[in-house]
Amino acid sequence: MKAVVFHGVGDIRLDDVREPKIKEPTDAIVRLTASAICGTDLHFVRGTMSGMKPGTILGHEGVGVVEELGKDVRNLRKGDRVVVASTIACGTCSYCRAGYQSQCDKNPNGKQAGTAFFGGPIQTGPFDGLQAEFARVPFAHVGLVKLPDGVSDDQAILLSDIFPTGYFGAEIAEITPGDTVAVFGCGPVGLFAIVSAQMLGADRVLAIDTVPSRLDMARALGAEVIDYNEEDPIETIQRLTDGIGVDRAIDAVGVDANRPHAGPAKVSREDKKEADRMVEQVAPRTNEDGDNWHPGDAPSQALTWAVEALAKAGTLSIIGVYPPQMKWFPIGIAMSRNLTVNMGNCPHRRFIPKLLDLVASGVVDPTKILTNREPLVSVIDAYKAFDRRMPGWVKVELAPPSAPAKKAA
């Protein structure tokens, strides 16, 4: 089958690989009808998340049809349409039963692994991912959620990871009705964090980014947008909140954050040197190719801004991905203001059924954030366009060879 395979930092390829087989009685084989490219995938290619094993199939977002079931998968049938939860969870350990499926004790790499997910580094398994024609799904009775007929692949692919992650970010931000919320990063997860903050009752959402198409989409969702290359985001937030700051802040960027390169927030020479030192430690191995695969040039920028934007006794939610070697956090400011900090990897399986109901009933249309649907055979070009943040490339769905490509809604 065709699959997107990691060969090294800056080196991904569309390869012919063997189709997966059932290995455990709780496995399923799914024929993928849609997958997607995520910002987390870019961390591996840029070198800001280490530990990737060459030969690993990438991708942790998938929708498909059940082709084969292990004998202990008793809630599904061959032919069912399903969405795949991005994180791998057994459903029986104490963490899964408590709703922390992203900390499953029986994941492919054991109790000390933390989060296990498809297409991730060695410490999460590794386990082959979903940017392929077929995939083996462990603990399929938990990790696969059956789709109703009225939910399309375009809608369902956004329920595999980014909508649940955005909702999780809003939930752990402890948003209450009337709150003012700042969302740093208007990529796909940040956009769903905006939607989710509104669902939880936020009165105002301030969205910080610099990519015009992403800011346009955030504005269309009802957020008040701030371009950090046009104005100082902290000064603007203080002005818009009468010097109080926001009640909640969500970091939806992670380690590949960039610093301002223009405008009043442009960093000093000394700050640039410090950011460069951080990049060297966070991403000791890179493999840039022209305009592609460049790590973010200020790994702690979103974290720092999020802390500085908060009012006293506010809450910071961190859902942007950071590697173990990331060690910079403005703890002094956070402590002096009595801030609450919540963070982590989304337990997708906890949220998918609830969000699926909202989509099926028409309450939420997640496809507003889907901008591109590309054939799997064009995946490398799609990766490069998404990596460069090309205009209009916000969320990219991948269609297998058997499914025709089409323009996303």
PDB file of N, CA and C in Angstrom, residues 202-248:
ATOM      1  N   ALA A 202     -17.599  31.885  26.687  1.00  0.00           N
ATOM      2  CA  ALA A 202     -16.728  33.062  26.648  1.00  0.00           C
ATOM      3  C   ALA A 202     -17.449  34.224  25.985  1.00  0.00           C
ATOM      4  N   ASP A 203     -17.325  35.402  26.578  1.00  0.00           N
ATOM      5  CA  ASP A 203     -17.977  36.586  26.029  1.00  0.00           C
ATOM      6  C   ASP A 203     -17.129  37.213  24.929  1.00  0.00           C
ATOM      7  N   ARG A 204     -15.809  37.189  25.115  1.00  0.00           N
ATOM      8  CA  ARG A 204     -14.883  37.721  24.115  1.00  0.00           C
ATOM      9  C   ARG A 204     -13.740  36.736  23.924  1.00  0.00           C
ATOM     10  N   VAL A 205     -13.302  36.588  22.679  1.00  0.00           N
ATOM     11  CA  VAL A 205     -12.121  35.785  22.369  1.00  0.00           C
ATOM     12  C   VAL A 205     -11.180  36.641  21.541  1.00  0.00           C
ATOM     13  N   LEU A 206      -9.961  36.814  22.044  1.00  0.00           N
ATOM     14  CA  LEU A 206      -8.913  37.530  21.330  1.00  0.00           C
ATOM     15  C   LEU A 206      -7.981  36.503  20.711  1.00  0.00           C
ATOM     16  N   ALA A 207      -7.732  36.611  19.405  1.00  0.00           N
ATOM     17  CA  ALA A 207      -6.952  35.611  18.680  1.00  0.00           C
ATOM     18  C   ALA A 207      -5.662  36.241  18.163  1.00  0.00           C
ATOM     19  N   ILE A 208      -4.529  35.635  18.502  1.00  0.00           N
ATOM     20  CA  ILE A 208      -3.223  36.217  18.184  1.00  0.00           C
ATOM     21  C   ILE A 208      -2.487  35.316  17.200  1.00  0.00           C
ATOM     22  N   ASP A 209      -2.087  35.887  16.069  1.00  0.00           N
ATOM     23  CA  ASP A 209      -1.337  35.170  15.024  1.00  0.00           C
ATOM     24  C   ASP A 209      -0.783  36.231  14.094  1.00  0.00           C
ATOM     25  N   THR A 210      -0.179  35.812  12.985  1.00  0.00           N
ATOM     26  CA  THR A 210       0.279  36.789  11.991  1.00  0.00           C
ATOM     27  C   THR A 210      -0.019  36.361  10.560  1.00  0.00           C
ATOM     28  N   VAL A 211      -0.506  35.143  10.348  1.00  0.00           N
ATOM     29  CA  VAL A 211      -0.807  34.663   9.002  1.00  0.00           C
ATOM     30  C   VAL A 211      -2.182  35.206   8.592  1.00  0.00           C
ATOM     31  N   PRO A 212      -2.252  35.997   7.529  1.00  0.00           N
ATOM     32  CA  PRO A 212      -3.518  36.669   7.189  1.00  0.00           C
ATOM     33  C   PRO A 212      -4.701  35.722   7.026  1.00  0.00           C
ATOM     34  N   SER A 213      -4.518  34.600   6.337  1.00  0.00           N
ATOM     35  CA  SER A 213      -5.656  33.705   6.115  1.00  0.00           C
ATOM     36  C   SER A 213      -6.145  33.102   7.422  1.00  0.00           C
ATOM     37  N   ARG A 214      -5.247  32.872   8.348  1.00  0.00           N
ATOM     38  CA  ARG A 214      -5.660  32.329   9.648  1.00  0.00           C
ATOM     39  C   ARG A 214      -6.378  33.393  10.478  1.00  0.00           C
ATOM     40  N   LEU A 215      -5.879  34.612  10.438  1.00  0.00           N
ATOM     41  CA  LEU A 215      -6.558  35.688  11.148  1.00  0.00           C
ATOM     42  C   LEU A 215      -7.934  35.953  10.544  1.00  0.00           C
ATOM     43  N   ASP A 216      -8.044  35.864   9.230  1.00  0.00           N
ATOM     44  CA  ASP A 216      -9.347  36.038   8.586  1.00  0.00           C
ATOM     45  C   ASP A 216     -10.333  34.977   9.058  1.00  0.00           C
ATOM     46  N   MET A 217      -9.851  33.740   9.176  1.00  0.00           N
ATOM     47  CA  MET A 217     -10.730  32.666   9.609  1.00  0.00           C
ATOM     48  C   MET A 217     -11.134  32.846  11.073  1.00  0.00           C
ATOM     49  N   ALA A 218     -10.194  33.299  11.906  1.00  0.00           N
ATOM     50  CA  ALA A 218     -10.516  33.556  13.309  1.00  0.00           C
ATOM     51  C   ALA A 218     -11.557  34.664  13.426  1.00  0.00           C
ATOM     52  N   ARG A 219     -11.404  35.703  12.613  1.00  0.00           N
ATOM     53  CA  ARG A 219     -12.381  36.797  12.623  1.00  0.00           C
ATOM     54  C   ARG A 219     -13.753  36.304  12.182  1.00  0.00           C
ATOM     55  N   ALA A 220     -13.776  35.431  11.167  1.00  0.00           N
ATOM     56  CA  ALA A 220     -15.052  34.893  10.688  1.00  0.00           C
ATOM     57  C   ALA A 220     -15.745  34.059  11.762  1.00  0.00           C
ATOM     58  N   LEU A 221     -14.956  33.494  12.681  1.00  0.00           N
ATOM     59  CA  LEU A 221     -15.520  32.709  13.776  1.00  0.00           C
ATOM     60  C   LEU A 221     -15.975  33.579  14.947  1.00  0.00           C
ATOM     61  N   GLY A 222     -15.748  34.883  14.841  1.00  0.00           N
ATOM     62  CA  GLY A 222     -16.218  35.792  15.881  1.00  0.00           C
ATOM     63  C   GLY A 222     -15.149  36.285  16.832  1.00  0.00           C
ATOM     64  N   ALA A 223     -13.878  35.939  16.580  1.00  0.00           N
ATOM     65  CA  ALA A 223     -12.799  36.396  17.450  1.00  0.00           C
ATOM     66  C   ALA A 223     -12.348  37.801  17.075  1.00  0.00           C
ATOM     67  N   GLU A 224     -11.774  38.511  18.037  1.00  0.00           N
ATOM     68  CA  GLU A 224     -11.128  39.799  17.801  1.00  0.00           C
ATOM     69  C   GLU A 224      -9.648  39.511  17.551  1.00  0.00           C
ATOM     70  N   VAL A 225      -9.146  39.849  16.365  1.00  0.00           N
ATOM     71  CA  VAL A 225      -7.833  39.373  15.960  1.00  0.00           C
ATOM     72  C   VAL A 225      -6.735  40.404  16.227  1.00  0.00           C
ATOM     73  N   ILE A 226      -5.532  39.876  16.497  1.00  0.00           N
ATOM     74  CA  ILE A 226      -4.340  40.687  16.758  1.00  0.00           C
ATOM     75  C   ILE A 226      -3.189  40.091  15.953  1.00  0.00           C
ATOM     76  N   ASP A 227      -2.600  40.895  15.083  1.00  0.00           N
ATOM     77  CA  ASP A 227      -1.442  40.482  14.288  1.00  0.00           C
ATOM     78  C   ASP A 227      -0.188  40.924  15.031  1.00  0.00           C
ATOM     79  N   TYR A 228       0.600  39.966  15.529  1.00  0.00           N
ATOM     80  CA  TYR A 228       1.735  40.323  16.371  1.00  0.00           C
ATOM     81  C   TYR A 228       2.897  40.958  15.598  1.00  0.00           C
ATOM     82  N   ASN A 229       2.834  40.958  14.265  1.00  0.00           N
ATOM     83  CA  ASN A 229       3.831  41.696  13.485  1.00  0.00           C
ATOM     84  C   ASN A 229       3.369  43.114  13.156  1.00  0.00           C
ATOM     85  N   GLU A 230       2.143  43.449  13.532  1.00  0.00           N
ATOM     86  CA  GLU A 230       1.608  44.787  13.301  1.00  0.00           C
ATOM     87  C   GLU A 230       1.510  45.597  14.594  1.00  0.00           C
ATOM     88  N   GLU A 231       1.313  44.916  15.711  1.00  0.00           N
ATOM     89  CA  GLU A 231       1.171  45.599  16.999  1.00  0.00           C
ATOM     90  C   GLU A 231       1.678  44.691  18.107  1.00  0.00           C
ATOM     91  N   ASP A 232       2.036  45.273  19.212  1.00  0.00           N
ATOM     92  CA  ASP A 232       2.488  44.494  20.361  1.00  0.00           C
ATOM     93  C   ASP A 232       1.277  43.795  20.974  1.00  0.00           C
ATOM     94  N   PRO A 233       1.232  42.454  20.957  1.00  0.00           N
ATOM     95  CA  PRO A 233       0.012  41.778  21.401  1.00  0.00           C
ATOM     96  C   PRO A 233      -0.321  42.005  22.872  1.00  0.00           C
ATOM     97  N   ILE A 234       0.686  42.131  23.720  1.00  0.00           N
ATOM     98  CA  ILE A 234       0.400  42.333  25.145  1.00  0.00           C
ATOM     99  C   ILE A 234      -0.116  43.740  25.390  1.00  0.00           C
ATOM    100  N   GLU A 235       0.501  44.729  24.769  1.00  0.00           N
ATOM    101  CA  GLU A 235      -0.002  46.097  24.916  1.00  0.00           C
ATOM    102  C   GLU A 235      -1.425  46.211  24.389  1.00  0.00           C
ATOM    103  N   THR A 236      -1.703  45.546  23.267  1.00  0.00           N
ATOM    104  CA  THR A 236      -3.052  45.603  22.700  1.00  0.00           C
ATOM    105  C   THR A 236      -4.059  44.915  23.609  1.00  0.00           C
ATOM    106  N   ILE A 237      -3.699  43.747  24.143  1.00  0.00           N
ATOM    107  CA  ILE A 237      -4.605  43.047  25.057  1.00  0.00           C
ATOM    108  C   ILE A 237      -4.878  43.892  26.294  1.00  0.00           C
ATOM    109  N   GLN A 238      -3.842  44.523  26.828  1.00  0.00           N
ATOM    110  CA  GLN A 238      -4.048  45.377  27.997  1.00  0.00           C
ATOM    111  C   GLN A 238      -4.982  46.539  27.662  1.00  0.00           C
ATOM    112  N   ARG A 239      -4.808  47.131  26.489  1.00  0.00           N
ATOM    113  CA  ARG A 239      -5.667  48.245  26.095  1.00  0.00           C
ATOM    114  C   ARG A 239      -7.115  47.799  25.912  1.00  0.00           C
ATOM    115  N   LEU A 240      -7.307  46.660  25.281  1.00  0.00           N
ATOM    116  CA  LEU A 240      -8.658  46.174  25.011  1.00  0.00           C
ATOM    117  C   LEU A 240      -9.375  45.694  26.270  1.00  0.00           C
ATOM    118  N   THR A 241      -8.619  45.427  27.332  1.00  0.00           N
ATOM    119  CA  THR A 241      -9.236  44.941  28.582  1.00  0.00           C
ATOM    120  C   THR A 241      -9.103  45.958  29.720  1.00  0.00           C
ATOM    121  N   ASP A 242      -8.879  47.215  29.367  1.00  0.00           N
ATOM    122  CA  ASP A 242      -8.739  48.291  30.362  1.00  0.00           C
ATOM    123  C   ASP A 242      -7.651  47.995  31.386  1.00  0.00           C
ATOM    124  N   GLY A 243      -6.561  47.392  30.919  1.00  0.00           N
ATOM    125  CA  GLY A 243      -5.417  47.150  31.786  1.00  0.00           C
ATOM    126  C   GLY A 243      -5.548  45.958  32.711  1.00  0.00           C
ATOM    127  N   ILE A 244      -6.615  45.187  32.562  1.00  0.00           N
ATOM    128  CA  ILE A 244      -6.842  44.049  33.465  1.00  0.00           C
ATOM    129  C   ILE A 244      -6.162  42.784  32.964  1.00  0.00           C
ATOM    130  N   GLY A 245      -6.223  42.555  31.670  1.00  0.00           N
ATOM    131  CA  GLY A 245      -5.762  41.295  31.113  1.00  0.00           C
ATOM    132  C   GLY A 245      -6.926  40.347  30.892  1.00  0.00           C
ATOM    133  N   VAL A 246      -6.646  39.202  30.317  1.00  0.00           N
ATOM    134  CA  VAL A 246      -7.700  38.224  30.010  1.00  0.00           C
ATOM    135  C   VAL A 246      -7.877  37.265  31.176  1.00  0.00           C
ATOM    136  N   ASP A 247      -9.058  36.689  31.261  1.00  0.00           N
ATOM    137  CA  ASP A 247      -9.336  35.729  32.334  1.00  0.00           C
ATOM    138  C   ASP A 247      -8.669  34.386  32.073  1.00  0.00           C
ATOM    139  N   ARG A 248      -8.640  33.982  30.791  1.00  0.00           N
ATOM    140  CA  ARG A 248      -8.077  32.679  30.413  1.00  0.00           C
ATOM    141  C   ARG A 248      -7.217  32.859  29.168  1.00  0.00           C
TER     142      ARG A 248
END
